[in-house]
Amino acid sequence: MTAHPQLAELVATCHWIGARGWAPATGGNMSLREDEAHCLLSESGKDKGSLTADDFIRVEISSNRAPSGRKPSAETGLHTLIYRLFPQAGAVLHTHTVNSTVLSRVEKSDALILQGYEMQKSLTGQTTHLDALPVAIFDNDQDIARLAGRIERYASENPLRYGFLLRGHGLTCWGKNVAQAHQHLEGLEFLFECEMQRRLLERT
């Protein structure tokens, strides 16, 4: 298989994520759209800070099947769902950070609303800190097919941009390519840290 031209960039992004402790203990998973029918997805049980190009598995977007027989991430169905829902999505990053995990539990509604932060403009299409930017939150589920079904039903009736949170689990975000997905991850994590600090300070 000829290496995807963005695979080296995705591997570098995985190392960047690992260096920040954003995918601890082999957690998290990352992928890249290869073509209309396939994506390249990180293999299950691998430390994201030391991934190589050989640790990515070709997966069929329509069926979640890996023709090689190797085991892709347990959350394969969430990556393929995003590629089906959003034809413009070219890369997906799923991380387990403290801020996204805790905020997803503290916030009891079905969305975390971010507003008033200049760094909202790090997200594609956002032009002002005045916008109320919702990040959808879904209750976690070990049945990925059932979870994907809930997300798909939500997306059929509501805008779903940049990413979403799984309660007590972490963030899944995407972009048109690896660079944009990386930008969205970094921007959202900065915003989550600001929101966490704001809430803590307001309690004192």
Tab-separated table of C-alpha atoms in Angstrom:
chain	number	residue	atom	x	y	z
A	1	MET	CA	0.000	0.000	0.000
A	2	THR	CA	1.408	3.409	-0.963
A	3	ALA	CA	1.671	5.656	2.075
A	4	HIS	CA	-0.931	8.411	2.228
A	5	PRO	CA	0.753	11.804	1.728
A	6	GLN	CA	-0.602	13.036	5.091
A	7	LEU	CA	0.224	9.917	7.116
A	8	ALA	CA	3.600	11.238	8.292
A	9	GLU	CA	1.843	14.429	9.436
A	10	LEU	CA	-0.726	12.381	11.358
A	11	VAL	CA	2.042	10.340	13.025
A	12	ALA	CA	3.751	13.600	14.058
A	13	THR	CA	0.441	14.878	15.461
A	14	CYS	CA	0.041	11.661	17.455
A	15	HIS	CA	3.505	12.166	18.943
A	16	TRP	CA	2.561	15.778	19.793
A	17	ILE	CA	-0.619	14.503	21.504
A	18	GLY	CA	1.336	11.874	23.392
A	19	ALA	CA	3.924	14.400	24.596
A	20	ARG	CA	1.112	16.445	26.168
A	21	GLY	CA	-0.363	13.450	27.974
A	22	TRP	CA	-3.581	13.826	26.021
A	23	ALA	CA	-3.870	10.096	25.216
A	24	PRO	CA	-2.508	8.319	28.302
A	25	ALA	CA	-2.107	4.563	28.792
A	26	THR	CA	-2.634	3.719	25.078
A	27	GLY	CA	-5.961	5.621	25.153
A	28	GLY	CA	-7.275	7.648	22.234
A	29	ASN	CA	-7.326	6.925	18.524
A	30	MET	CA	-6.597	8.864	15.364
A	31	SER	CA	-7.466	8.408	11.709
A	32	LEU	CA	-7.096	9.787	8.221
A	33	ARG	CA	-9.480	9.479	5.271
A	34	GLU	CA	-7.663	7.517	2.581
A	35	ASP	CA	-10.349	7.768	-0.104
A	36	GLU	CA	-14.150	7.714	-0.341
A	37	ALA	CA	-14.323	4.089	0.828
A	38	HIS	CA	-11.441	3.751	3.312
A	39	CYS	CA	-9.728	5.384	6.247
A	40	LEU	CA	-6.431	4.667	8.000
A	41	LEU	CA	-7.027	4.144	11.725
A	42	SER	CA	-4.627	3.624	14.616
A	43	GLU	CA	-4.272	0.047	15.811
A	44	SER	CA	-5.774	-0.891	19.171
A	45	GLY	CA	-3.548	-0.935	22.253
A	46	LYS	CA	-0.731	1.221	20.900
A	47	ASP	CA	0.896	4.114	22.741
A	48	LYS	CA	-0.034	7.176	20.697
A	49	GLY	CA	3.198	8.939	21.571
A	50	SER	CA	5.264	6.332	19.737
A	51	LEU	CA	3.076	5.381	16.767
A	52	THR	CA	4.628	4.764	13.370
A	53	ALA	CA	3.031	4.647	9.925
A	54	ASP	CA	2.887	0.847	10.242
A	55	ASP	CA	0.521	1.189	13.223
A	56	PHE	CA	-2.321	2.476	11.019
A	57	ILE	CA	-4.803	0.013	9.564
A	58	ARG	CA	-6.958	0.395	6.458
A	59	VAL	CA	-10.637	0.230	7.453
A	60	GLU	CA	-13.725	0.186	5.237
A	61	ILE	CA	-15.840	3.230	6.065
A	62	SER	CA	-19.131	1.547	5.192
A	63	SER	CA	-18.594	-1.639	7.237
A	64	ASN	CA	-15.879	-0.900	9.862
A	65	ARG	CA	-14.068	-3.971	8.538
A	66	ALA	CA	-10.288	-4.167	8.399
A	67	PRO	CA	-9.438	-6.341	5.359
A	68	SER	CA	-6.003	-7.106	6.855
A	69	GLY	CA	-7.534	-8.824	9.861
A	70	ARG	CA	-5.648	-6.578	12.252
A	71	LYS	CA	-7.557	-4.974	15.143
A	72	PRO	CA	-8.303	-1.271	14.766
A	73	SER	CA	-9.387	0.923	17.641
A	74	ALA	CA	-12.413	-0.082	19.706
A	75	GLU	CA	-14.002	3.207	18.641
A	76	THR	CA	-13.658	2.557	14.924
A	77	GLY	CA	-17.396	3.090	14.493
A	78	LEU	CA	-17.141	6.715	15.643
A	79	HIS	CA	-14.439	7.518	13.099
A	80	THR	CA	-16.299	5.913	10.208
A	81	LEU	CA	-19.512	7.670	11.305
A	82	ILE	CA	-17.789	11.054	11.026
A	83	TYR	CA	-16.447	10.218	7.567
A	84	ARG	CA	-19.955	9.183	6.474
A	85	LEU	CA	-21.700	12.201	8.015
A	86	PHE	CA	-19.170	14.784	6.864
A	87	PRO	CA	-17.709	14.200	3.387
A	88	GLN	CA	-15.353	17.139	3.974
A	89	ALA	CA	-13.786	15.477	7.046
A	90	GLY	CA	-10.278	14.305	6.255
A	91	ALA	CA	-8.874	13.460	9.700
A	92	VAL	CA	-10.305	12.558	13.123
A	93	LEU	CA	-8.561	12.855	16.511
A	94	HIS	CA	-9.924	11.304	19.715
A	95	THR	CA	-8.189	12.212	22.977
A	96	HIS	CA	-8.611	11.584	26.702
A	97	THR	CA	-7.638	14.846	28.387
A	98	VAL	CA	-8.393	15.823	31.967
A	99	ASN	CA	-10.217	19.029	31.011
A	100	SER	CA	-12.491	17.455	28.394
A	101	THR	CA	-13.215	14.457	30.618
A	102	VAL	CA	-14.055	16.475	33.731
A	103	LEU	CA	-16.041	19.208	31.948
A	104	SER	CA	-18.130	16.574	30.197
A	105	ARG	CA	-19.198	15.310	33.629
A	106	VAL	CA	-19.593	18.664	35.362
A	107	GLU	CA	-21.791	20.029	32.569
A	108	LYS	CA	-25.155	18.311	33.025
A	109	SER	CA	-26.848	19.609	29.856
A	110	ASP	CA	-26.400	18.090	26.413
A	111	ALA	CA	-23.886	20.730	25.311
A	112	LEU	CA	-20.963	22.711	26.694
A	113	ILE	CA	-21.453	26.356	25.658
A	114	LEU	CA	-18.265	28.323	25.027
A	115	GLN	CA	-18.611	32.098	24.717
A	116	GLY	CA	-16.509	35.188	25.245
A	117	TYR	CA	-13.148	33.657	24.373
A	118	GLU	CA	-10.990	35.165	21.621
A	119	MET	CA	-9.591	31.692	20.911
A	120	GLN	CA	-12.976	30.592	19.606
A	121	LYS	CA	-11.579	32.017	16.349
A	122	SER	CA	-9.137	29.091	16.205
A	123	LEU	CA	-12.114	27.047	14.986
A	124	THR	CA	-12.817	27.240	11.264
A	125	GLY	CA	-15.578	29.689	10.413
A	126	GLN	CA	-15.649	31.391	13.813
A	127	THR	CA	-15.031	35.134	13.508
A	128	THR	CA	-15.935	36.576	16.903
A	129	HIS	CA	-15.738	35.840	20.616
A	130	LEU	CA	-19.384	36.929	20.885
A	131	ASP	CA	-20.789	33.749	19.350
A	132	ALA	CA	-22.192	31.088	21.650
A	133	LEU	CA	-20.343	27.954	20.533
A	134	PRO	CA	-21.988	24.676	21.614
A	135	VAL	CA	-19.967	21.463	21.892
A	136	ALA	CA	-22.404	18.541	22.041
A	137	ILE	CA	-22.068	16.048	24.906
A	138	PHE	CA	-23.211	12.447	24.562
A	139	ASP	CA	-23.470	9.946	27.388
A	140	ASN	CA	-20.713	7.368	27.094
A	141	ASP	CA	-21.554	3.821	25.982
A	142	GLN	CA	-19.383	0.727	25.578
A	143	ASP	CA	-21.694	-0.345	22.738
A	144	ILE	CA	-20.109	1.768	19.993
A	145	ALA	CA	-22.737	0.921	17.381
A	146	ARG	CA	-25.485	2.146	19.714
A	147	LEU	CA	-23.488	5.265	20.582
A	148	ALA	CA	-22.853	5.997	16.903
A	149	GLY	CA	-26.567	5.647	16.258
A	150	ARG	CA	-27.380	8.264	18.906
A	151	ILE	CA	-24.808	10.661	17.488
A	152	GLU	CA	-26.116	10.143	13.970
A	153	ARG	CA	-29.704	10.872	15.056
A	154	TYR	CA	-28.554	14.027	16.826
A	155	ALA	CA	-26.592	15.194	13.776
A	156	SER	CA	-29.638	14.718	11.539
A	157	GLU	CA	-31.436	17.472	13.475
A	158	ASN	CA	-28.659	19.634	14.961
A	159	PRO	CA	-25.429	21.223	13.750
A	160	LEU	CA	-22.390	19.194	14.756
A	161	ARG	CA	-19.205	21.112	14.034
A	162	TYR	CA	-15.561	20.612	14.997
A	163	GLY	CA	-16.140	17.884	17.561
A	164	PHE	CA	-18.157	16.424	20.414
A	165	LEU	CA	-17.605	15.237	23.973
A	166	LEU	CA	-18.361	11.824	25.434
A	167	ARG	CA	-19.314	12.120	29.079
A	168	GLY	CA	-16.491	11.002	31.340
A	169	HIS	CA	-14.526	9.907	28.281
A	170	GLY	CA	-13.010	12.677	26.184
A	171	LEU	CA	-13.101	14.686	22.974
A	172	THR	CA	-13.505	13.581	19.372
A	173	CYS	CA	-12.751	16.298	16.811
A	174	TRP	CA	-12.060	16.514	13.105
A	175	GLY	CA	-10.989	18.744	10.242
A	176	LYS	CA	-10.679	18.774	6.470
A	177	ASN	CA	-7.099	17.525	6.828
A	178	VAL	CA	-4.604	16.668	9.565
A	179	ALA	CA	-3.494	20.286	10.015
A	180	GLN	CA	-7.043	21.531	10.558
A	181	ALA	CA	-7.928	18.661	12.902
A	182	HIS	CA	-4.758	19.451	14.884
A	183	GLN	CA	-5.762	23.134	15.016
A	184	HIS	CA	-9.283	22.294	16.197
A	185	LEU	CA	-7.932	19.965	18.890
A	186	GLU	CA	-5.478	22.549	20.182
A	187	GLY	CA	-8.077	25.329	20.079
A	188	LEU	CA	-10.779	23.306	21.808
A	189	GLU	CA	-8.404	22.100	24.508
A	190	PHE	CA	-7.324	25.675	25.215
A	191	LEU	CA	-10.983	26.696	25.470
A	192	PHE	CA	-11.760	23.751	27.758
A	193	GLU	CA	-8.892	24.709	30.057
A	194	CYS	CA	-10.130	28.311	30.188
A	195	GLU	CA	-13.670	27.155	30.932
A	196	MET	CA	-12.451	24.802	33.653
A	197	GLN	CA	-10.449	27.586	35.324
A	198	ARG	CA	-13.358	30.036	35.034
A	199	ARG	CA	-15.709	27.612	36.763
A	200	LEU	CA	-13.208	26.841	39.518
A	201	LEU	CA	-12.553	30.546	40.184
A	202	GLU	CA	-16.267	31.350	40.280
A	203	ARG	CA	-16.692	28.792	43.064
A	204	THR	CA	-14.121	30.460	45.328
